GROMACS .gro file of N, CA and C in nm:
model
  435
    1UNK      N    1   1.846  -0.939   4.441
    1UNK     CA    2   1.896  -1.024   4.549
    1UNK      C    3   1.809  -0.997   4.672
    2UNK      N    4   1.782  -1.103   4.744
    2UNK     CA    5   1.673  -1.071   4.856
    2UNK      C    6   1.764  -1.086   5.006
    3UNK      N    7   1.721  -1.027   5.102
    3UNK     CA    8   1.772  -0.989   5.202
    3UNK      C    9   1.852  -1.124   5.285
    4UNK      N   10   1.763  -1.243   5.267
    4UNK     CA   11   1.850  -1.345   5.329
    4UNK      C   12   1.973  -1.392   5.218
    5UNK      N   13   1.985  -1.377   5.123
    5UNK     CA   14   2.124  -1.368   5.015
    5UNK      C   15   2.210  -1.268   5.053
    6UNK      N   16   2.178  -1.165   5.057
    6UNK     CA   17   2.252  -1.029   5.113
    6UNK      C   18   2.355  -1.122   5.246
    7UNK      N   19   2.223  -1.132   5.352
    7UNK     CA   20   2.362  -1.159   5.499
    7UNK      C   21   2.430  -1.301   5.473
    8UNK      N   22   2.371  -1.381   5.389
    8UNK     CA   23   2.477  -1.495   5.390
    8UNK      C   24   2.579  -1.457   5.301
    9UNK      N   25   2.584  -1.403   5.189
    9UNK     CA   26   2.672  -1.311   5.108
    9UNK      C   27   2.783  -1.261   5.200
   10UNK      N   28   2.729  -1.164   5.263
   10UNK     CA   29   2.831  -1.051   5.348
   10UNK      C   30   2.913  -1.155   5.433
   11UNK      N   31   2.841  -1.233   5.528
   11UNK     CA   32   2.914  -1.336   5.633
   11UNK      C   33   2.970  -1.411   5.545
   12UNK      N   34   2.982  -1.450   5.464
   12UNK     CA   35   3.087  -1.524   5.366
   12UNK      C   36   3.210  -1.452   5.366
   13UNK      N   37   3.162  -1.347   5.277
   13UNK     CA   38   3.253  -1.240   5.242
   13UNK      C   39   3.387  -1.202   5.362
   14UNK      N   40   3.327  -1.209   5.519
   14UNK     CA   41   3.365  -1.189   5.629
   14UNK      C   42   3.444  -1.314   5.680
   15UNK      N   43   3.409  -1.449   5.607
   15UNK     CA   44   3.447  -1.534   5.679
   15UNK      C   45   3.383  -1.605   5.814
   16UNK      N   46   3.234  -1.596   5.813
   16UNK     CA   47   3.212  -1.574   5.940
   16UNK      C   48   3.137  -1.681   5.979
   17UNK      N   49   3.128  -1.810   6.027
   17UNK     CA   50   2.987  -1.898   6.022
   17UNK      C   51   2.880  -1.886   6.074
   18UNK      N   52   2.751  -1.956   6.045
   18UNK     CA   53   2.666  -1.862   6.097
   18UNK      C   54   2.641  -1.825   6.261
   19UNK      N   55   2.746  -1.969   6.310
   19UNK     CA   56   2.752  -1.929   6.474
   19UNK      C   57   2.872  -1.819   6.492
   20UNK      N   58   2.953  -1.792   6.425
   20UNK     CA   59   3.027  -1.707   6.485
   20UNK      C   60   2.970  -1.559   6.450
   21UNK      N   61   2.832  -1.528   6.354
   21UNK     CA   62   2.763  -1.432   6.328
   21UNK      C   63   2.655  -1.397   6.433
   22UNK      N   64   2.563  -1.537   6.475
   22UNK     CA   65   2.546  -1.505   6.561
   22UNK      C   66   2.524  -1.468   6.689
   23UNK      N   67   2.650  -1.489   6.709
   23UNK     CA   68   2.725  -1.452   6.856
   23UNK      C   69   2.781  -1.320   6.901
   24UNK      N   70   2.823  -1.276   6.734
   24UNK     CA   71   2.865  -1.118   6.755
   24UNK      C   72   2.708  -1.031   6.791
   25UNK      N   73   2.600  -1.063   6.720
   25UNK     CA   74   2.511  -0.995   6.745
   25UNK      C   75   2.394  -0.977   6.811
   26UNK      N   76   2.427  -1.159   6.910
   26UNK     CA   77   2.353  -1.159   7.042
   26UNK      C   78   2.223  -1.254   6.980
   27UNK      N   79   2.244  -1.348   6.863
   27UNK     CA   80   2.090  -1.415   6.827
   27UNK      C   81   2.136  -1.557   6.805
   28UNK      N   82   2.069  -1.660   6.831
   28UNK     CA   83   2.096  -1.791   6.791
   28UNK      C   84   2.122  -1.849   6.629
   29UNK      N   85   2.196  -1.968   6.641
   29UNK     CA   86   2.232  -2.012   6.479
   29UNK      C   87   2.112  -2.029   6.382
   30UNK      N   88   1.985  -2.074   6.509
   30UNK     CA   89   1.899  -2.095   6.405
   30UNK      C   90   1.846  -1.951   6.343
   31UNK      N   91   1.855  -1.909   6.414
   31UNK     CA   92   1.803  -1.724   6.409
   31UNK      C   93   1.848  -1.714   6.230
   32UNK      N   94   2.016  -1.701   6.260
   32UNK     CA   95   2.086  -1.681   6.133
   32UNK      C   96   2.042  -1.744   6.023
   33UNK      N   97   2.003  -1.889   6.078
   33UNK     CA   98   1.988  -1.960   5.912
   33UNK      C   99   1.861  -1.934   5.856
   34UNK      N  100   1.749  -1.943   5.962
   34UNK     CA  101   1.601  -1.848   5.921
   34UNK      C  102   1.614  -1.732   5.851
   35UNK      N  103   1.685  -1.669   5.858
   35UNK     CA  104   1.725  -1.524   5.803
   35UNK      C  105   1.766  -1.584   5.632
   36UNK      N  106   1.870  -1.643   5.656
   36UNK     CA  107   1.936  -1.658   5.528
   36UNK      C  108   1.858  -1.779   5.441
   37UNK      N  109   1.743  -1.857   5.486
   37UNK     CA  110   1.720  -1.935   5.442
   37UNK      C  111   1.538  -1.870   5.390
   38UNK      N  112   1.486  -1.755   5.436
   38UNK     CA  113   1.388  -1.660   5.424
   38UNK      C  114   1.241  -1.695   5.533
   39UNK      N  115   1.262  -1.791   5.599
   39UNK     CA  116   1.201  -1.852   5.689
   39UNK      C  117   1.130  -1.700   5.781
   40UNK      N  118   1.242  -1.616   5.818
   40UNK     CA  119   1.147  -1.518   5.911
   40UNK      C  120   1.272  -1.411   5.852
   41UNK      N  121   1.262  -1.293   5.918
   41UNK     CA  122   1.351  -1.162   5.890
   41UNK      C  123   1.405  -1.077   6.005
   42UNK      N  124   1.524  -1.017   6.024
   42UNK     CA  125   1.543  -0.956   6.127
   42UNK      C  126   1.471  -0.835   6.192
   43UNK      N  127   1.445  -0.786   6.306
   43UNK     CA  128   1.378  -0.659   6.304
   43UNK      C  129   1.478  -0.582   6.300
   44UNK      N  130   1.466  -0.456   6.292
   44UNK     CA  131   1.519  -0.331   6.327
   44UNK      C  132   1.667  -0.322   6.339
   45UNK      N  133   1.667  -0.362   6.491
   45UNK     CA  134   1.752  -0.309   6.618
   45UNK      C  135   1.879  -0.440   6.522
   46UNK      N  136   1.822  -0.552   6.462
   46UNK     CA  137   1.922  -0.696   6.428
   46UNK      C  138   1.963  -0.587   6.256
   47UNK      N  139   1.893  -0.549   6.197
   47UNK     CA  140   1.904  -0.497   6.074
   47UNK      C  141   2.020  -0.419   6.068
   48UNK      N  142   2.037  -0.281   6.201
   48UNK     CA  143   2.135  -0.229   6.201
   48UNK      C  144   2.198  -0.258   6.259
   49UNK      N  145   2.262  -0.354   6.335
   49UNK     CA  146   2.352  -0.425   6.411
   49UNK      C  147   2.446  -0.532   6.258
   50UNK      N  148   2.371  -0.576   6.173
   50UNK     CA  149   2.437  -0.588   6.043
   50UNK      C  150   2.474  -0.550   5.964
   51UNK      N  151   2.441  -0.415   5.966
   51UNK     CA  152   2.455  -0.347   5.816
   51UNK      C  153   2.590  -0.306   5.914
   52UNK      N  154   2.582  -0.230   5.994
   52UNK     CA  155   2.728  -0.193   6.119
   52UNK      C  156   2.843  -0.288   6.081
   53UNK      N  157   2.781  -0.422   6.125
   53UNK     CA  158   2.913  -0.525   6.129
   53UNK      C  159   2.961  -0.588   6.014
   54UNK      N  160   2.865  -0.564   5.901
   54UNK     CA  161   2.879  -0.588   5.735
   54UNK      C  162   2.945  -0.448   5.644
   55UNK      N  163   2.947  -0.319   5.718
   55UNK     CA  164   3.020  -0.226   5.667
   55UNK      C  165   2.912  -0.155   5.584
   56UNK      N  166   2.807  -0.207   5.591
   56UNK     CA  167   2.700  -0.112   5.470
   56UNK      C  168   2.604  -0.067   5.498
   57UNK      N  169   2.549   0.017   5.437
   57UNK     CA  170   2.418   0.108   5.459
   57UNK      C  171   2.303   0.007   5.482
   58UNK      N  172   2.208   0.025   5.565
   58UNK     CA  173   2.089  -0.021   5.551
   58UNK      C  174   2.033  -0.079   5.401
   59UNK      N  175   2.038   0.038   5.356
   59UNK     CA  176   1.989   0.016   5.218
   59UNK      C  177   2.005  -0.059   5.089
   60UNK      N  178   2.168  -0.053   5.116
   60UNK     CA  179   2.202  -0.159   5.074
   60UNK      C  180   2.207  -0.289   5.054
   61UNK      N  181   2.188  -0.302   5.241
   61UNK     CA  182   2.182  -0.441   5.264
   61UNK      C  183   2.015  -0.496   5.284
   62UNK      N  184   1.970  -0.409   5.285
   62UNK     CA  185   1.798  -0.456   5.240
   62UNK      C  186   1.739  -0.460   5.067
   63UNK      N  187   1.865  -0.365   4.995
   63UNK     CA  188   1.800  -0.355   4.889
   63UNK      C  189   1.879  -0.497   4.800
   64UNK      N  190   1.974  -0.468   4.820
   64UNK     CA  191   2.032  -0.571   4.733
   64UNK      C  192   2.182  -0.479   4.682
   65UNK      N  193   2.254  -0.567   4.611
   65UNK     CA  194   2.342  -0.513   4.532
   65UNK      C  195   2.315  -0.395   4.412
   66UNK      N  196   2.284  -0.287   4.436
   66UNK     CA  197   2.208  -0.204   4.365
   66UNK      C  198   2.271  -0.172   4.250
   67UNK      N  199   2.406  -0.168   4.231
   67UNK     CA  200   2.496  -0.094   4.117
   67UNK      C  201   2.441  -0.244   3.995
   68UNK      N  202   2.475  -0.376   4.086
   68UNK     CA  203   2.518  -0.543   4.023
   68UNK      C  204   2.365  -0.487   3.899
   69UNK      N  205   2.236  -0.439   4.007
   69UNK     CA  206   2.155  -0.473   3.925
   69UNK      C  207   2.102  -0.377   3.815
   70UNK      N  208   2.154  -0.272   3.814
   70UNK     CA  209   2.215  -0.137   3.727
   70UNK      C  210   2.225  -0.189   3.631
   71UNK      N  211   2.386  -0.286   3.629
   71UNK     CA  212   2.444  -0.356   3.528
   71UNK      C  213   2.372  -0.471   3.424
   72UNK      N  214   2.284  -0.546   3.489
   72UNK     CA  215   2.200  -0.615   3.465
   72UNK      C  216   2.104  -0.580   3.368
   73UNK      N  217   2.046  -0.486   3.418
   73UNK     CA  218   1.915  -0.349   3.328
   73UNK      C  219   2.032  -0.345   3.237
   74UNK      N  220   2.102  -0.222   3.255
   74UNK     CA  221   2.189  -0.163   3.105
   74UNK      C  222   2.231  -0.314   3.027
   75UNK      N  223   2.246  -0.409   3.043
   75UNK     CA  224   2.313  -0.508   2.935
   75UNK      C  225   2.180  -0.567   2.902
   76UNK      N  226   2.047  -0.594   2.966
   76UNK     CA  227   1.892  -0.614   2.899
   76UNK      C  228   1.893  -0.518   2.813
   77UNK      N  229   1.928  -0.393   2.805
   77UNK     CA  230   1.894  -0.322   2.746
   77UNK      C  231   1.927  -0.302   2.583
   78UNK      N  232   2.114  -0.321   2.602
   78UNK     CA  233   2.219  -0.349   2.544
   78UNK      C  234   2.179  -0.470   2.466
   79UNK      N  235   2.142  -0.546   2.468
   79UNK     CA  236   2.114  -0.671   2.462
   79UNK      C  237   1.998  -0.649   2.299
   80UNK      N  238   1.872  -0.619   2.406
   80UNK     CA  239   1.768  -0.592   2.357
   80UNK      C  240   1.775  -0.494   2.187
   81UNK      N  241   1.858  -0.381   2.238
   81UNK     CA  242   1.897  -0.283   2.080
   81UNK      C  243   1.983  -0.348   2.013
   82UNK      N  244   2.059  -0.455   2.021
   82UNK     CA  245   2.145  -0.542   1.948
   82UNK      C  246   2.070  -0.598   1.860
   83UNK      N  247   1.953  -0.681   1.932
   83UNK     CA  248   1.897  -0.746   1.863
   83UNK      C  249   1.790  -0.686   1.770
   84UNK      N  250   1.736  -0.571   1.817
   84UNK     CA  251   1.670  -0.481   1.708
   84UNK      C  252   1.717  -0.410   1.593
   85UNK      N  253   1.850  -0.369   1.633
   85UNK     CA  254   1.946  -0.332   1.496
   85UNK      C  255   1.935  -0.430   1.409
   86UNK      N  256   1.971  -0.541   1.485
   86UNK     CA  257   2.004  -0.641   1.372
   86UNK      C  258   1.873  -0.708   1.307
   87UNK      N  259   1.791  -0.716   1.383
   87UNK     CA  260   1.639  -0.768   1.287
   87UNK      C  261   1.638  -0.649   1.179
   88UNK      N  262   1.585  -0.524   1.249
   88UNK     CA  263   1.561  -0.411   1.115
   88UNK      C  264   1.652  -0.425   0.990
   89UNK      N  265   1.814  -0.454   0.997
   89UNK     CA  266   1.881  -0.445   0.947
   89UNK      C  267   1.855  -0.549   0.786
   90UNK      N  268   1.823  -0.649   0.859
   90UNK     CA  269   1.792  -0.776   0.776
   90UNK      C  270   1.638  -0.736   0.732
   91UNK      N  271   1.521  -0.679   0.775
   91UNK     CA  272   1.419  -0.678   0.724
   91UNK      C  273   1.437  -0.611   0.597
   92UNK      N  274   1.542  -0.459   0.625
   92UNK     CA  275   1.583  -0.384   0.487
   92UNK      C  276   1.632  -0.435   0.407
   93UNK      N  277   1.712  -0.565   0.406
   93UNK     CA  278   1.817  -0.595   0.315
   93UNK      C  279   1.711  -0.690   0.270
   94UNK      N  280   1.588  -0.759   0.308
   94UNK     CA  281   1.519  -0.827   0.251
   94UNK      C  282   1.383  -0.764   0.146
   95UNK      N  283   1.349  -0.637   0.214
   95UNK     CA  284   1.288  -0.546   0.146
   95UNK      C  285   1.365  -0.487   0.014
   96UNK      N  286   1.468  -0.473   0.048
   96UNK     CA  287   1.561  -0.390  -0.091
   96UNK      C  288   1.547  -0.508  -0.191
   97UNK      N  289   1.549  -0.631  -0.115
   97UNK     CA  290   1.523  -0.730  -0.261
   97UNK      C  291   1.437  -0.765  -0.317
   98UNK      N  292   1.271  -0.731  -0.275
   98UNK     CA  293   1.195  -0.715  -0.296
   98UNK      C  294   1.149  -0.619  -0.378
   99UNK      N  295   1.208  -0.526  -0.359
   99UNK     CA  296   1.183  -0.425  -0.402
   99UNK      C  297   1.223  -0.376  -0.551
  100UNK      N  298   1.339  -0.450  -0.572
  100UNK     CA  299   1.385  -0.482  -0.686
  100UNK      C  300   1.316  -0.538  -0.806
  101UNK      N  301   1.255  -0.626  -0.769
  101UNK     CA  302   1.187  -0.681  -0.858
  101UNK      C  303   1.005  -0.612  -0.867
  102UNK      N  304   0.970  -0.552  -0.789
  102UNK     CA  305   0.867  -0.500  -0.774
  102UNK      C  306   0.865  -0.363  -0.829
  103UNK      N  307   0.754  -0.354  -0.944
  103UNK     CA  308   0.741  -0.201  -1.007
  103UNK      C  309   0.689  -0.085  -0.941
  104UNK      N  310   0.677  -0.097  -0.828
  104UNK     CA  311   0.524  -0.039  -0.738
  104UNK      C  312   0.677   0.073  -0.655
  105UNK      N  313   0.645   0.167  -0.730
  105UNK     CA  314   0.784   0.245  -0.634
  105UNK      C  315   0.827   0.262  -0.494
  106UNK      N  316   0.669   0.307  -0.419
  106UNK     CA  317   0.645   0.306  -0.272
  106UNK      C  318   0.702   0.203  -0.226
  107UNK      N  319   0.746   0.074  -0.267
  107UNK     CA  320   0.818  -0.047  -0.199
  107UNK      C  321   0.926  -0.033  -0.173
  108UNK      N  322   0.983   0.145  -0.175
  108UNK     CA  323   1.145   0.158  -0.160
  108UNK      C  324   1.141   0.216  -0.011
  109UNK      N  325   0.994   0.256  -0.013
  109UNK     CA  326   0.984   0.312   0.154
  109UNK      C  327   0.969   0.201   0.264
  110UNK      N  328   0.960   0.122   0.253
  110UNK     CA  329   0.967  -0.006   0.350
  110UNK      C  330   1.104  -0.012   0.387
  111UNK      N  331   1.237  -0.074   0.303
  111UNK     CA  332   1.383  -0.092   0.351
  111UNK      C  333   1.407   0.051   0.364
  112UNK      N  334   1.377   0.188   0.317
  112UNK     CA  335   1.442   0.292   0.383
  112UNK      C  336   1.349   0.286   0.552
  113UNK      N  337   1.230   0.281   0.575
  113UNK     CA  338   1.207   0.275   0.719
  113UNK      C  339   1.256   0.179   0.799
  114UNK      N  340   1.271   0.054   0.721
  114UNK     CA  341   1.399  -0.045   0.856
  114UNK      C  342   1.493  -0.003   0.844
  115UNK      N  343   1.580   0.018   0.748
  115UNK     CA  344   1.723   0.085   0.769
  115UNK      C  345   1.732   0.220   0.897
  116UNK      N  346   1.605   0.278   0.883
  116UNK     CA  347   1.622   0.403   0.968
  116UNK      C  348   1.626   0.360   1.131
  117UNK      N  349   1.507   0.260   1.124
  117UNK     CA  350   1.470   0.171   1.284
  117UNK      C  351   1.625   0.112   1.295
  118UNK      N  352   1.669   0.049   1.235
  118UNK     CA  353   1.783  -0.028   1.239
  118UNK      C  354   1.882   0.126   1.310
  119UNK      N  355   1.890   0.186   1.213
  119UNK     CA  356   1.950   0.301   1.249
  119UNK      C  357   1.928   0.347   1.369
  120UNK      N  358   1.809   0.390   1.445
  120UNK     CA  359   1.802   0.439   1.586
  120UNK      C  360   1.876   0.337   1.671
  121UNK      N  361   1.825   0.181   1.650
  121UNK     CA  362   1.896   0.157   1.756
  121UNK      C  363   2.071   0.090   1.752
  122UNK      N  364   2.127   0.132   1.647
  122UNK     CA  365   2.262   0.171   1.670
  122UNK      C  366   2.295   0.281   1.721
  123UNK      N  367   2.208   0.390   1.698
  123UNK     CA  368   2.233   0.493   1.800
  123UNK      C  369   2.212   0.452   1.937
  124UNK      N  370   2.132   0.372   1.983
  124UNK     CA  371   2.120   0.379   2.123
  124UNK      C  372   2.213   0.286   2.165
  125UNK      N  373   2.239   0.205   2.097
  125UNK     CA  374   2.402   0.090   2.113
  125UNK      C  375   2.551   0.190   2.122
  126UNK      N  376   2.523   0.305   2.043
  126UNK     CA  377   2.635   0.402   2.062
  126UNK      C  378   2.619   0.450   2.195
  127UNK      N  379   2.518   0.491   2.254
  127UNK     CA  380   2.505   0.562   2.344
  127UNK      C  381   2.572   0.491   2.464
  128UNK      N  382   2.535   0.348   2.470
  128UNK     CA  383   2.560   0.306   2.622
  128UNK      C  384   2.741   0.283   2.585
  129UNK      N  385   2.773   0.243   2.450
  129UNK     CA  386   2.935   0.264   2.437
  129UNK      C  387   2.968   0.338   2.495
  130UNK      N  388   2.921   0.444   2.486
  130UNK     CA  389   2.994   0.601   2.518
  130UNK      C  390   2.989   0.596   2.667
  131UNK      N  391   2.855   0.553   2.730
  131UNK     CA  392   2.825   0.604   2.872
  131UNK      C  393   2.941   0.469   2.952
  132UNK      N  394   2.950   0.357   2.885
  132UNK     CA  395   3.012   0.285   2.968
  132UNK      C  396   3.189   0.238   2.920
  133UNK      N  397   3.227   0.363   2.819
  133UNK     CA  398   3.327   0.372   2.769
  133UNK      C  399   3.395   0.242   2.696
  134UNK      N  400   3.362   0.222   2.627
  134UNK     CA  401   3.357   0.061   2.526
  134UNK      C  402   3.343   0.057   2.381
  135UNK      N  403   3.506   0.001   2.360
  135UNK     CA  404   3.530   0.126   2.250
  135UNK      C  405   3.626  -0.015   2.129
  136UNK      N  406   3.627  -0.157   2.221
  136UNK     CA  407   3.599  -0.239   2.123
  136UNK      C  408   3.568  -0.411   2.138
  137UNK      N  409   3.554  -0.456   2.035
  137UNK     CA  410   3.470  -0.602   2.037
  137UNK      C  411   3.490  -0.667   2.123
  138UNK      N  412   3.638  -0.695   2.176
  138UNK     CA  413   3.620  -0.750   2.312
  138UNK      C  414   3.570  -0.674   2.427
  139UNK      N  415   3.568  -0.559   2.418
  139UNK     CA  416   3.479  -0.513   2.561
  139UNK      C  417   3.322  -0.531   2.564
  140UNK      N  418   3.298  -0.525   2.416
  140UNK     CA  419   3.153  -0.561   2.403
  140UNK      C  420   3.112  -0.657   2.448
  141UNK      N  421   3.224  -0.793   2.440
  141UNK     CA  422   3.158  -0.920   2.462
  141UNK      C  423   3.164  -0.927   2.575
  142UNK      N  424   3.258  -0.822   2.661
  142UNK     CA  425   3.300  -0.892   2.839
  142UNK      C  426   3.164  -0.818   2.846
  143UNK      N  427   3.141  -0.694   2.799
  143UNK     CA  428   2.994  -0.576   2.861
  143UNK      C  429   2.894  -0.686   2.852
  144UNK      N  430   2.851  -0.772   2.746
  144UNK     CA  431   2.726  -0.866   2.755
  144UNK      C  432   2.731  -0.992   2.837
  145UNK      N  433   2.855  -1.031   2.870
  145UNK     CA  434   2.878  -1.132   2.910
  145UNK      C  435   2.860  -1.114   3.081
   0.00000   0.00000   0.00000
């Protein structure tokens, strides 16, 4: 989220329009909508005069919603080992049938190495269960959703 999303965000949040924002902090409407519209940026002295009257750290309010985009990463992530379980999963079950019919023994080491890949990343699908305590199918779907 970029900094002019942030203060129109917060002044929402506040109820506040952009003239009654900026009046508390001594700058014109157009000031505000330049800000929120990315046209120019506040200095300093306007930066912490918002983060003050928005309740939040500097950092926050320059960085963005930091936890929102936490969540974001971990469910790319989540996302991402879902879909690798499940390819490996199917490469083995397509190798095992291959393999079947094929005399060449070494062709049993192919579906045991996707099963295993498949395997890591159900481990790492366990992991973020655990870290984000999600423990069944519907939480999975609200966690990706």
């Amino acid at each position: 989220m970029n900094l002019g999303k942030q203060i129109s965000a917060h002044r929402k949040k506040m109820g506040l329009s952009q003239d009654n924002l900026a009046a508390k902090i001594y700058v014109s409407r157009q000031t505000i909508s330049n800000w929120e519209t990315r046209r120019s940026y506040p200095d300093v002295e306007n930066l912490l005069l918002l983060s003050t009257l928005f309740g939040t750290s500097l950092d926050e309010l320059v960085k963005g919603d930091v936890p929102q985009m936490k969540q974001k990463i971990s469910q790319a992530k989540f996302d991402r080992d879902a879909h690798g379980m499940l390819l490996f999963f199917v490469l083995a079950m397509v190798m095992v049938g291959w393999a079947v019919f094929l005399p060449i023994p070494w062709w049993w080491l192919l579906p045991v190495i996707f099963w295993l890949v498949s395997l890591f990343f159900g481990f790492r699908i366990e992991k973020v269960k655990h870290e984000k305590n999600i423990q069944t199918y519907q939480e999975i779907v609200a966690f990706m959703a």
